């Protein structure tokens, strides 16, 4: 721990996005010009390393948010809205099934066989259609139901003319705010024919943000990676296969132990802390891969609690479906690998992560590398 004046100096530098802080307060006043901290904004969350210019010894500096910063205001707001409406996050994607479209599906010999909720697999009934459900006795809801279309849209007429029964005739999306947990809905980015009870698809999307039938992504895909830190540092070791690149980027992942949550395999039980590392060459492709890895880490997609095959132990932090190179040379998990960057980007694409998500600072690092110090 640092004294209050030293921490104030580092916080002031952090607020200004400065790279270096000379340590000269308290204990450090006895050795002026010897100690400094280099702040690292590429790490997640931002961290630093303390250096001794005489011994050249370095150690990591971890910045710990105060209690007021632990839960951002937007997270508190989201929790409030979810308490009021469990469908809050997903309602904008709901496409209620109309009576006419339900009847068409019911009369189609092939379609009626799949007229079931794709999550619970129970048969969908006419009573669960939005137009058949009784609205609450409020003037707002009466007006909303009165606004439901009584005639086909132009698109619906065209669909009927070409006998395309896989496209809806009626668009009830404007009434999606009146969907309740038992209403039959589709999702607006999926092919027509995937139906769910609203409560079933809500719980499914809460767990995994994609259609359980066709895997189309909805919203930002996030995982349930334990709380941890990612340090991004420049190391002199070279990745095999990159003779024109003299150094590498080390990504160090640090996880303290903790208690498993509802989305972990054994809620309420402990999981063990761990430290993992990965490497990419310090060239443009490697730096882009590093920043994309950082994006995946922020979305909690890289690791999860599970069974370690290496240690044959449960309740360990293990890699997910995004593959990282854990060695600079040799083996299936090391370099060289001429197809790695292509395969890596494809794995990220499935999770909705692409280079266009990078911030301006991250893009600048990709192009300029560690020479970008300001």
mmCIF file of C-alpha atoms in Angstrom:
data_model
loop_
_atom_site.group_PDB
_atom_site.id
_atom_site.type_symbol
_atom_site.label_atom_id
_atom_site.label_comp_id
_atom_site.label_asym_id
_atom_site.label_seq_id
_atom_site.Cartn_x
_atom_site.Cartn_y
_atom_site.Cartn_z
ATOM 1 C CA UNK A 1 0.000 0.000 0.000
ATOM 2 C CA UNK A 2 1.045 3.573 -0.658
ATOM 3 C CA UNK A 3 0.645 6.586 1.611
ATOM 4 C CA UNK A 4 -2.234 8.975 0.903
ATOM 5 C CA UNK A 5 -0.097 11.649 -0.775
ATOM 6 C CA UNK A 6 1.495 9.135 -3.146
ATOM 7 C CA UNK A 7 -1.903 7.697 -4.020
ATOM 8 C CA UNK A 8 -3.220 11.229 -4.646
ATOM 9 C CA UNK A 9 -0.326 11.864 -7.061
ATOM 10 C CA UNK A 10 -1.043 8.616 -8.929
ATOM 11 C CA UNK A 11 -4.790 9.303 -9.080
ATOM 12 C CA UNK A 12 -4.119 12.788 -10.486
ATOM 13 C CA UNK A 13 -1.849 11.273 -13.158
ATOM 14 C CA UNK A 14 -4.429 8.593 -13.905
ATOM 15 C CA UNK A 15 -7.171 11.205 -14.385
ATOM 16 C CA UNK A 16 -4.948 13.044 -16.906
ATOM 17 C CA UNK A 17 -3.958 9.795 -18.672
ATOM 18 C CA UNK A 18 -0.288 10.454 -17.983
ATOM 19 C CA UNK A 19 2.144 7.593 -18.542
ATOM 20 C CA UNK A 20 4.628 8.118 -15.729
ATOM 21 C CA UNK A 21 4.470 9.203 -12.078
ATOM 22 C CA UNK A 22 7.619 10.050 -10.114
ATOM 23 C CA UNK A 23 7.322 8.765 -6.530
ATOM 24 C CA UNK A 24 8.581 11.401 -4.134
ATOM 25 C CA UNK A 25 6.200 11.447 -1.153
ATOM 26 C CA UNK A 26 6.520 9.647 2.189
ATOM 27 C CA UNK A 27 8.975 6.729 2.066
ATOM 28 C CA UNK A 28 10.034 7.662 -1.468
ATOM 29 C CA UNK A 29 11.184 11.152 -0.360
ATOM 30 C CA UNK A 30 14.304 9.477 1.081
ATOM 31 C CA UNK A 31 15.320 8.302 -2.394
ATOM 32 C CA UNK A 32 14.360 11.044 -4.844
ATOM 33 C CA UNK A 33 14.516 10.118 -8.526
ATOM 34 C CA UNK A 34 14.845 6.386 -7.804
ATOM 35 C CA UNK A 35 11.246 5.129 -7.931
ATOM 36 C CA UNK A 36 8.530 5.745 -10.488
ATOM 37 C CA UNK A 37 5.287 4.110 -11.661
ATOM 38 C CA UNK A 38 4.504 3.607 -15.320
ATOM 39 C CA UNK A 39 0.745 3.563 -15.836
ATOM 40 C CA UNK A 40 -0.620 1.029 -18.314
ATOM 41 C CA UNK A 41 -3.922 1.939 -19.951
ATOM 42 C CA UNK A 42 -3.839 -1.115 -22.240
ATOM 43 C CA UNK A 43 -4.453 -3.384 -19.259
ATOM 44 C CA UNK A 44 -8.001 -4.040 -18.058
ATOM 45 C CA UNK A 45 -8.651 -2.389 -15.702
ATOM 46 C CA UNK A 46 -5.846 0.142 -16.107
ATOM 47 C CA UNK A 47 -2.868 -0.758 -13.931
ATOM 48 C CA UNK A 48 0.819 0.067 -13.659
ATOM 49 C CA UNK A 49 4.293 -1.122 -12.739
ATOM 50 C CA UNK A 50 6.600 0.368 -10.138
ATOM 51 C CA UNK A 51 10.275 0.559 -11.133
ATOM 52 C CA UNK A 52 13.485 1.004 -9.160
ATOM 53 C CA UNK A 53 16.012 2.732 -11.418
ATOM 54 C CA UNK A 54 18.970 1.438 -9.395
ATOM 55 C CA UNK A 55 18.071 -2.236 -9.013
ATOM 56 C CA UNK A 56 15.844 -2.334 -12.136
ATOM 57 C CA UNK A 57 13.351 -4.323 -10.079
ATOM 58 C CA UNK A 58 9.720 -3.959 -11.178
ATOM 59 C CA UNK A 59 6.425 -4.988 -9.615
ATOM 60 C CA UNK A 60 2.792 -4.706 -10.647
ATOM 61 C CA UNK A 61 0.621 -1.947 -9.226
ATOM 62 C CA UNK A 62 -3.085 -2.738 -9.004
ATOM 63 C CA UNK A 63 -5.562 0.108 -8.938
ATOM 64 C CA UNK A 64 -8.590 -0.848 -6.819
ATOM 65 C CA UNK A 65 -11.824 1.154 -7.349
ATOM 66 C CA UNK A 66 -13.500 2.476 -4.235
ATOM 67 C CA UNK A 67 -16.888 1.158 -3.090
ATOM 68 C CA UNK A 68 -18.805 3.862 -4.959
ATOM 69 C CA UNK A 69 -17.183 2.729 -8.227
ATOM 70 C CA UNK A 70 -17.847 -0.983 -7.766
ATOM 71 C CA UNK A 71 -21.275 -0.797 -9.379
ATOM 72 C CA UNK A 72 -21.700 1.891 -12.090
ATOM 73 C CA UNK A 73 -24.920 3.921 -12.084
ATOM 74 C CA UNK A 74 -26.027 2.307 -15.357
ATOM 75 C CA UNK A 75 -25.846 -1.141 -13.704
ATOM 76 C CA UNK A 76 -28.043 0.062 -10.849
ATOM 77 C CA UNK A 77 -30.536 1.494 -13.339
ATOM 78 C CA UNK A 78 -30.586 -1.767 -15.300
ATOM 79 C CA UNK A 79 -31.298 -3.767 -12.127
ATOM 80 C CA UNK A 80 -34.172 -1.418 -11.306
ATOM 81 C CA UNK A 81 -35.758 -1.788 -14.760
ATOM 82 C CA UNK A 82 -35.323 -5.572 -14.700
ATOM 83 C CA UNK A 83 -37.110 -5.700 -11.344
ATOM 84 C CA UNK A 84 -40.016 -3.828 -12.924
ATOM 85 C CA UNK A 85 -39.981 -5.870 -16.151
ATOM 86 C CA UNK A 86 -38.008 -9.138 -16.558
ATOM 87 C CA UNK A 87 -38.333 -8.697 -20.352
ATOM 88 C CA UNK A 88 -36.763 -5.215 -20.320
ATOM 89 C CA UNK A 89 -33.570 -6.204 -22.189
ATOM 90 C CA UNK A 90 -35.263 -8.360 -24.829
ATOM 91 C CA UNK A 91 -38.661 -6.797 -25.420
ATOM 92 C CA UNK A 92 -37.327 -4.713 -28.326
ATOM 93 C CA UNK A 93 -36.589 -7.961 -30.209
ATOM 94 C CA UNK A 94 -40.021 -9.551 -29.668
ATOM 95 C CA UNK A 95 -42.241 -10.194 -32.697
ATOM 96 C CA UNK A 96 -45.688 -11.325 -31.429
ATOM 97 C CA UNK A 97 -47.389 -13.963 -33.547
ATOM 98 C CA UNK A 98 -50.724 -12.862 -35.003
ATOM 99 C CA UNK A 99 -53.922 -14.919 -35.067
ATOM 100 C CA UNK A 100 -53.852 -15.097 -38.876
ATOM 101 C CA UNK A 101 -50.228 -16.259 -38.996
ATOM 102 C CA UNK A 102 -50.894 -18.790 -36.233
ATOM 103 C CA UNK A 103 -53.865 -20.157 -38.219
ATOM 104 C CA UNK A 104 -51.778 -20.421 -41.381
ATOM 105 C CA UNK A 105 -49.086 -22.327 -39.500
ATOM 106 C CA UNK A 106 -51.701 -24.582 -37.908
ATOM 107 C CA UNK A 107 -53.170 -25.423 -41.319
ATOM 108 C CA UNK A 108 -49.781 -26.141 -42.863
ATOM 109 C CA UNK A 109 -49.005 -29.850 -42.557
ATOM 110 C CA UNK A 110 -45.270 -29.277 -42.143
ATOM 111 C CA UNK A 111 -45.380 -26.097 -40.050
ATOM 112 C CA UNK A 112 -47.892 -27.382 -37.522
ATOM 113 C CA UNK A 113 -45.451 -30.096 -36.489
ATOM 114 C CA UNK A 114 -43.027 -27.434 -35.220
ATOM 115 C CA UNK A 115 -45.643 -25.110 -33.709
ATOM 116 C CA UNK A 116 -44.038 -25.566 -30.313
ATOM 117 C CA UNK A 117 -41.996 -23.389 -28.010
ATOM 118 C CA UNK A 118 -38.396 -24.008 -29.083
ATOM 119 C CA UNK A 119 -37.243 -23.833 -25.440
ATOM 120 C CA UNK A 120 -39.789 -25.769 -23.333
ATOM 121 C CA UNK A 121 -41.101 -27.802 -26.340
ATOM 122 C CA UNK A 122 -44.728 -27.432 -25.206
ATOM 123 C CA UNK A 123 -47.343 -26.969 -27.926
ATOM 124 C CA UNK A 124 -48.355 -23.358 -28.519
ATOM 125 C CA UNK A 125 -52.068 -22.607 -28.128
ATOM 126 C CA UNK A 126 -54.291 -19.934 -29.610
ATOM 127 C CA UNK A 127 -55.063 -18.607 -26.114
ATOM 128 C CA UNK A 128 -51.412 -17.573 -25.812
ATOM 129 C CA UNK A 129 -51.570 -15.216 -28.801
ATOM 130 C CA UNK A 130 -51.273 -11.515 -27.977
ATOM 131 C CA UNK A 131 -54.628 -10.700 -29.592
ATOM 132 C CA UNK A 132 -56.378 -13.380 -27.533
ATOM 133 C CA UNK A 133 -54.979 -12.286 -24.191
ATOM 134 C CA UNK A 134 -57.060 -9.912 -22.094
ATOM 135 C CA UNK A 135 -55.416 -6.530 -21.504
ATOM 136 C CA UNK A 136 -55.446 -5.016 -18.061
ATOM 137 C CA UNK A 137 -58.132 -2.441 -17.497
ATOM 138 C CA UNK A 138 -56.163 0.672 -18.250
ATOM 139 C CA UNK A 139 -56.961 3.256 -20.880
ATOM 140 C CA UNK A 140 -53.416 3.012 -22.264
ATOM 141 C CA UNK A 141 -53.681 -0.711 -22.908
ATOM 142 C CA UNK A 142 -57.168 -0.407 -24.395
ATOM 143 C CA UNK A 143 -55.815 2.125 -26.874
ATOM 144 C CA UNK A 144 -52.824 -0.096 -27.634
ATOM 145 C CA UNK A 145 -55.023 -3.101 -28.414
ATOM 146 C CA UNK A 146 -57.379 -0.936 -30.455
ATOM 147 C CA UNK A 147 -54.356 0.008 -32.561
ATOM 148 C CA UNK A 148 -53.638 -3.598 -33.541
ATOM 149 C CA UNK A 149 -53.987 -4.058 -37.329
ATOM 150 C CA UNK A 150 -57.368 -5.333 -38.495
ATOM 151 C CA UNK A 151 -56.302 -5.703 -42.112
ATOM 152 C CA UNK A 152 -53.246 -7.049 -43.782
ATOM 153 C CA UNK A 153 -50.268 -4.868 -44.493
ATOM 154 C CA UNK A 154 -49.132 -4.491 -48.093
ATOM 155 C CA UNK A 155 -46.250 -6.842 -47.309
ATOM 156 C CA UNK A 156 -48.708 -9.412 -45.934
ATOM 157 C CA UNK A 157 -50.863 -9.222 -49.068
ATOM 158 C CA UNK A 158 -47.823 -9.748 -51.289
ATOM 159 C CA UNK A 159 -46.740 -12.709 -49.172
ATOM 160 C CA UNK A 160 -50.169 -14.320 -49.503
ATOM 161 C CA UNK A 161 -50.204 -13.757 -53.247
ATOM 162 C CA UNK A 162 -46.907 -15.618 -53.659
ATOM 163 C CA UNK A 163 -48.059 -18.227 -51.084
ATOM 164 C CA UNK A 164 -44.953 -17.598 -48.980
ATOM 165 C CA UNK A 165 -46.161 -18.917 -45.627
ATOM 166 C CA UNK A 166 -42.694 -18.604 -44.052
ATOM 167 C CA UNK A 167 -43.026 -14.822 -43.839
ATOM 168 C CA UNK A 168 -45.528 -13.156 -41.455
ATOM 169 C CA UNK A 169 -48.578 -11.441 -42.896
ATOM 170 C CA UNK A 170 -49.135 -9.212 -39.886
ATOM 171 C CA UNK A 171 -46.550 -7.161 -38.037
ATOM 172 C CA UNK A 172 -47.469 -6.766 -34.356
ATOM 173 C CA UNK A 173 -44.118 -5.391 -33.232
ATOM 174 C CA UNK A 174 -45.660 -2.035 -32.323
ATOM 175 C CA UNK A 175 -47.620 -3.853 -29.612
ATOM 176 C CA UNK A 176 -44.617 -5.707 -28.179
ATOM 177 C CA UNK A 177 -44.709 -3.591 -25.012
ATOM 178 C CA UNK A 178 -47.905 -5.446 -24.072
ATOM 179 C CA UNK A 179 -46.370 -8.894 -24.364
ATOM 180 C CA UNK A 180 -46.544 -10.814 -21.083
ATOM 181 C CA UNK A 181 -44.671 -13.932 -20.006
ATOM 182 C CA UNK A 182 -47.176 -16.331 -21.631
ATOM 183 C CA UNK A 183 -47.415 -14.575 -25.005
ATOM 184 C CA UNK A 184 -46.171 -16.378 -28.127
ATOM 185 C CA UNK A 185 -43.338 -14.417 -29.737
ATOM 186 C CA UNK A 186 -40.701 -14.799 -32.395
ATOM 187 C CA UNK A 187 -37.422 -12.841 -32.487
ATOM 188 C CA UNK A 188 -37.126 -10.130 -35.098
ATOM 189 C CA UNK A 189 -33.718 -11.154 -36.509
ATOM 190 C CA UNK A 190 -34.524 -14.868 -36.902
ATOM 191 C CA UNK A 191 -36.170 -16.634 -39.809
ATOM 192 C CA UNK A 192 -39.968 -16.822 -39.505
ATOM 193 C CA UNK A 193 -40.889 -20.079 -37.808
ATOM 194 C CA UNK A 194 -39.001 -19.921 -34.497
ATOM 195 C CA UNK A 195 -41.599 -19.480 -31.756
ATOM 196 C CA UNK A 196 -41.319 -19.178 -27.992
ATOM 197 C CA UNK A 197 -43.246 -18.364 -24.864
ATOM 198 C CA UNK A 198 -41.925 -14.933 -23.882
ATOM 199 C CA UNK A 199 -40.881 -16.209 -20.442
ATOM 200 C CA UNK A 200 -38.948 -19.097 -22.013
ATOM 201 C CA UNK A 201 -36.984 -16.992 -24.491
ATOM 202 C CA UNK A 202 -36.379 -14.330 -21.828
ATOM 203 C CA UNK A 203 -34.706 -16.879 -19.544
ATOM 204 C CA UNK A 204 -32.795 -18.369 -22.475
ATOM 205 C CA UNK A 205 -31.465 -14.949 -23.573
ATOM 206 C CA UNK A 206 -30.589 -14.072 -19.995
ATOM 207 C CA UNK A 207 -28.335 -17.137 -20.002
ATOM 208 C CA UNK A 208 -26.979 -16.893 -23.557
ATOM 209 C CA UNK A 209 -27.611 -13.918 -25.808
ATOM 210 C CA UNK A 210 -28.489 -15.776 -28.980
ATOM 211 C CA UNK A 211 -31.452 -17.651 -30.438
ATOM 212 C CA UNK A 212 -31.405 -21.187 -28.999
ATOM 213 C CA UNK A 213 -32.552 -22.546 -32.355
ATOM 214 C CA UNK A 214 -30.419 -20.764 -34.984
ATOM 215 C CA UNK A 215 -27.789 -18.985 -32.761
ATOM 216 C CA UNK A 216 -28.453 -15.499 -34.211
ATOM 217 C CA UNK A 217 -26.968 -13.041 -31.689
ATOM 218 C CA UNK A 218 -29.162 -10.571 -29.795
ATOM 219 C CA UNK A 219 -27.509 -7.649 -28.056
ATOM 220 C CA UNK A 220 -23.976 -7.730 -26.742
ATOM 221 C CA UNK A 221 -22.906 -11.292 -25.990
ATOM 222 C CA UNK A 222 -21.368 -11.591 -22.534
ATOM 223 C CA UNK A 223 -20.133 -14.543 -20.516
ATOM 224 C CA UNK A 224 -19.799 -15.361 -16.829
ATOM 225 C CA UNK A 225 -16.056 -15.051 -16.410
ATOM 226 C CA UNK A 226 -14.997 -14.493 -12.788
ATOM 227 C CA UNK A 227 -13.774 -11.084 -11.681
ATOM 228 C CA UNK A 228 -10.140 -10.602 -12.627
ATOM 229 C CA UNK A 229 -7.470 -8.476 -14.280
ATOM 230 C CA UNK A 230 -5.689 -8.504 -17.621
ATOM 231 C CA UNK A 231 -2.177 -7.070 -17.807
ATOM 232 C CA UNK A 232 -0.739 -6.179 -21.226
ATOM 233 C CA UNK A 233 3.067 -5.924 -21.286
ATOM 234 C CA UNK A 234 5.927 -5.803 -23.775
ATOM 235 C CA UNK A 235 8.405 -8.704 -23.465
ATOM 236 C CA UNK A 236 11.649 -9.399 -25.309
ATOM 237 C CA UNK A 237 10.852 -13.044 -26.073
ATOM 238 C CA UNK A 238 10.110 -13.666 -29.744
ATOM 239 C CA UNK A 239 7.196 -15.803 -30.965
ATOM 240 C CA UNK A 240 8.466 -18.594 -33.215
ATOM 241 C CA UNK A 241 7.753 -18.028 -36.889
ATOM 242 C CA UNK A 242 8.119 -14.234 -36.707
ATOM 243 C CA UNK A 243 11.804 -13.646 -37.380
ATOM 244 C CA UNK A 244 11.141 -10.041 -38.406
ATOM 245 C CA UNK A 245 9.534 -9.284 -35.023
ATOM 246 C CA UNK A 246 12.018 -9.067 -32.147
ATOM 247 C CA UNK A 247 9.540 -8.995 -29.266
ATOM 248 C CA UNK A 248 6.151 -10.213 -28.111
ATOM 249 C CA UNK A 249 3.114 -9.037 -26.180
ATOM 250 C CA UNK A 250 2.359 -10.882 -22.978
ATOM 251 C CA UNK A 251 -1.218 -10.963 -21.732
ATOM 252 C CA UNK A 252 -1.322 -11.959 -18.076
ATOM 253 C CA UNK A 253 -4.707 -12.886 -16.600
ATOM 254 C CA UNK A 254 -5.013 -12.781 -12.817
ATOM 255 C CA UNK A 255 -8.051 -14.151 -10.977
ATOM 256 C CA UNK A 256 -8.486 -14.205 -7.195
ATOM 257 C CA UNK A 257 -10.532 -17.064 -5.750
ATOM 258 C CA UNK A 258 -14.151 -16.492 -4.845
ATOM 259 C CA UNK A 259 -17.671 -17.878 -4.505
ATOM 260 C CA UNK A 260 -19.514 -19.216 -7.539
ATOM 261 C CA UNK A 261 -22.611 -17.344 -8.691
ATOM 262 C CA UNK A 262 -25.930 -18.479 -10.169
ATOM 263 C CA UNK A 263 -24.490 -18.957 -13.661
ATOM 264 C CA UNK A 264 -21.537 -21.059 -12.480
ATOM 265 C CA UNK A 265 -21.593 -24.875 -12.215
ATOM 266 C CA UNK A 266 -21.841 -25.016 -8.397
ATOM 267 C CA UNK A 267 -23.462 -21.842 -7.010
ATOM 268 C CA UNK A 268 -22.384 -21.075 -3.457
ATOM 269 C CA UNK A 269 -19.219 -23.167 -3.618
ATOM 270 C CA UNK A 270 -15.716 -21.707 -3.764
ATOM 271 C CA UNK A 271 -13.608 -21.596 -6.917
ATOM 272 C CA UNK A 272 -9.815 -21.415 -6.901
ATOM 273 C CA UNK A 273 -7.866 -18.379 -8.050
ATOM 274 C CA UNK A 274 -5.366 -18.669 -10.883
ATOM 275 C CA UNK A 275 -2.919 -16.820 -13.129
ATOM 276 C CA UNK A 276 -2.830 -17.527 -16.872
ATOM 277 C CA UNK A 277 -0.731 -16.029 -19.649
ATOM 278 C CA UNK A 278 -0.877 -15.766 -23.431
ATOM 279 C CA UNK A 279 1.409 -14.389 -26.127
ATOM 280 C CA UNK A 280 1.146 -12.777 -29.550
ATOM 281 C CA UNK A 281 3.933 -11.322 -31.729
ATOM 282 C CA UNK A 282 4.523 -7.599 -31.435
ATOM 283 C CA UNK A 283 3.423 -6.777 -34.978
ATOM 284 C CA UNK A 284 0.213 -5.297 -36.352
ATOM 285 C CA UNK A 285 -1.676 -8.606 -36.441
ATOM 286 C CA UNK A 286 -0.511 -9.443 -32.921
ATOM 287 C CA UNK A 287 -1.417 -6.045 -31.507
ATOM 288 C CA UNK A 288 -4.876 -6.223 -33.095
ATOM 289 C CA UNK A 289 -5.351 -9.716 -31.649
ATOM 290 C CA UNK A 290 -4.298 -8.376 -28.240
ATOM 291 C CA UNK A 291 -6.851 -5.567 -28.314
ATOM 292 C CA UNK A 292 -9.581 -7.933 -29.520
ATOM 293 C CA UNK A 293 -8.640 -10.251 -26.650
ATOM 294 C CA UNK A 294 -9.003 -7.275 -24.324
ATOM 295 C CA UNK A 295 -12.498 -6.646 -25.706
ATOM 296 C CA UNK A 296 -13.412 -10.317 -25.144
ATOM 297 C CA UNK A 297 -12.018 -10.122 -21.611
ATOM 298 C CA UNK A 298 -14.141 -7.049 -20.825
ATOM 299 C CA UNK A 299 -17.197 -8.948 -22.039
ATOM 300 C CA UNK A 300 -16.252 -11.883 -19.774
ATOM 301 C CA UNK A 301 -15.907 -14.335 -22.652
ATOM 302 C CA UNK A 302 -12.403 -15.779 -22.217
ATOM 303 C CA UNK A 303 -12.663 -17.884 -19.067
ATOM 304 C CA UNK A 304 -15.234 -19.610 -16.882
ATOM 305 C CA UNK A 305 -15.387 -21.831 -13.835
ATOM 306 C CA UNK A 306 -15.297 -25.511 -14.742
ATOM 307 C CA UNK A 307 -13.302 -28.737 -14.652
ATOM 308 C CA UNK A 308 -9.570 -28.448 -15.327
ATOM 309 C CA UNK A 309 -8.544 -31.378 -17.540
ATOM 310 C CA UNK A 310 -4.877 -30.618 -16.817
ATOM 311 C CA UNK A 311 -5.311 -30.793 -13.039
ATOM 312 C CA UNK A 312 -8.324 -33.154 -13.023
ATOM 313 C CA UNK A 313 -10.013 -30.783 -10.578
ATOM 314 C CA UNK A 314 -13.403 -29.102 -10.405
ATOM 315 C CA UNK A 315 -14.062 -25.456 -9.504
ATOM 316 C CA UNK A 316 -11.061 -24.185 -11.464
ATOM 317 C CA UNK A 317 -10.823 -21.271 -13.875
ATOM 318 C CA UNK A 318 -10.549 -22.693 -17.393
ATOM 319 C CA UNK A 319 -10.319 -21.339 -20.937
ATOM 320 C CA UNK A 320 -13.518 -20.982 -22.951
ATOM 321 C CA UNK A 321 -14.067 -21.394 -26.701
ATOM 322 C CA UNK A 322 -11.706 -18.559 -27.725
ATOM 323 C CA UNK A 323 -8.249 -20.079 -28.164
ATOM 324 C CA UNK A 324 -5.137 -18.230 -26.975
ATOM 325 C CA UNK A 325 -1.459 -19.095 -27.451
ATOM 326 C CA UNK A 326 -0.008 -19.777 -24.005
ATOM 327 C CA UNK A 327 3.612 -20.251 -25.151
ATOM 328 C CA UNK A 328 5.920 -18.398 -27.507
ATOM 329 C CA UNK A 329 7.071 -21.681 -29.056
ATOM 330 C CA UNK A 330 6.161 -25.341 -29.366
ATOM 331 C CA UNK A 331 3.099 -27.507 -29.012
ATOM 332 C CA UNK A 332 -0.542 -27.050 -29.978
ATOM 333 C CA UNK A 333 -0.841 -24.029 -27.668
ATOM 334 C CA UNK A 334 2.344 -22.307 -28.856
ATOM 335 C CA UNK A 335 3.717 -20.596 -31.941
ATOM 336 C CA UNK A 336 4.191 -20.915 -34.921
ATOM 337 C CA UNK A 337 0.667 -21.275 -36.315
ATOM 338 C CA UNK A 338 0.076 -19.725 -39.737
ATOM 339 C CA UNK A 339 -3.728 -20.022 -39.480
ATOM 340 C CA UNK A 340 -4.057 -18.687 -35.952
ATOM 341 C CA UNK A 341 -5.132 -15.086 -36.615
ATOM 342 C CA UNK A 342 -7.773 -16.168 -39.156
ATOM 343 C CA UNK A 343 -9.189 -18.831 -36.824
ATOM 344 C CA UNK A 344 -9.023 -16.463 -33.849
ATOM 345 C CA UNK A 345 -11.077 -13.798 -35.642
ATOM 346 C CA UNK A 346 -13.655 -16.385 -36.670
ATOM 347 C CA UNK A 347 -14.034 -17.485 -33.041
ATOM 348 C CA UNK A 348 -14.526 -13.865 -31.993
ATOM 349 C CA UNK A 349 -16.998 -13.216 -34.803
ATOM 350 C CA UNK A 350 -19.309 -15.875 -33.335
ATOM 351 C CA UNK A 351 -19.269 -13.821 -30.101
ATOM 352 C CA UNK A 352 -20.014 -10.575 -31.934
ATOM 353 C CA UNK A 353 -16.493 -9.150 -31.554
ATOM 354 C CA UNK A 354 -14.940 -7.485 -34.598
ATOM 355 C CA UNK A 355 -12.153 -4.894 -35.121
ATOM 356 C CA UNK A 356 -14.699 -2.095 -35.599
ATOM 357 C CA UNK A 357 -15.458 -2.324 -31.852
ATOM 358 C CA UNK A 358 -11.977 -1.087 -30.937
ATOM 359 C CA UNK A 359 -11.667 2.379 -29.407
ATOM 360 C CA UNK A 360 -9.513 5.088 -30.963
ATOM 361 C CA UNK A 361 -6.790 4.490 -28.357
ATOM 362 C CA UNK A 362 -6.837 0.759 -29.103
ATOM 363 C CA UNK A 363 -6.661 1.385 -32.851
ATOM 364 C CA UNK A 364 -3.729 3.721 -32.292
ATOM 365 C CA UNK A 365 -1.911 1.023 -30.349
ATOM 366 C CA UNK A 366 -2.559 -1.460 -33.175
ATOM 367 C CA UNK A 367 -0.901 0.877 -35.678
ATOM 368 C CA UNK A 368 1.850 2.412 -33.527
ATOM 369 C CA UNK A 369 2.524 -0.220 -30.879
ATOM 370 C CA UNK A 370 4.278 0.464 -27.583
ATOM 371 C CA UNK A 371 5.916 3.556 -29.086
ATOM 372 C CA UNK A 372 2.569 5.250 -28.348
ATOM 373 C CA UNK A 373 3.381 6.564 -24.868
ATOM 374 C CA UNK A 374 1.219 9.618 -24.494
#
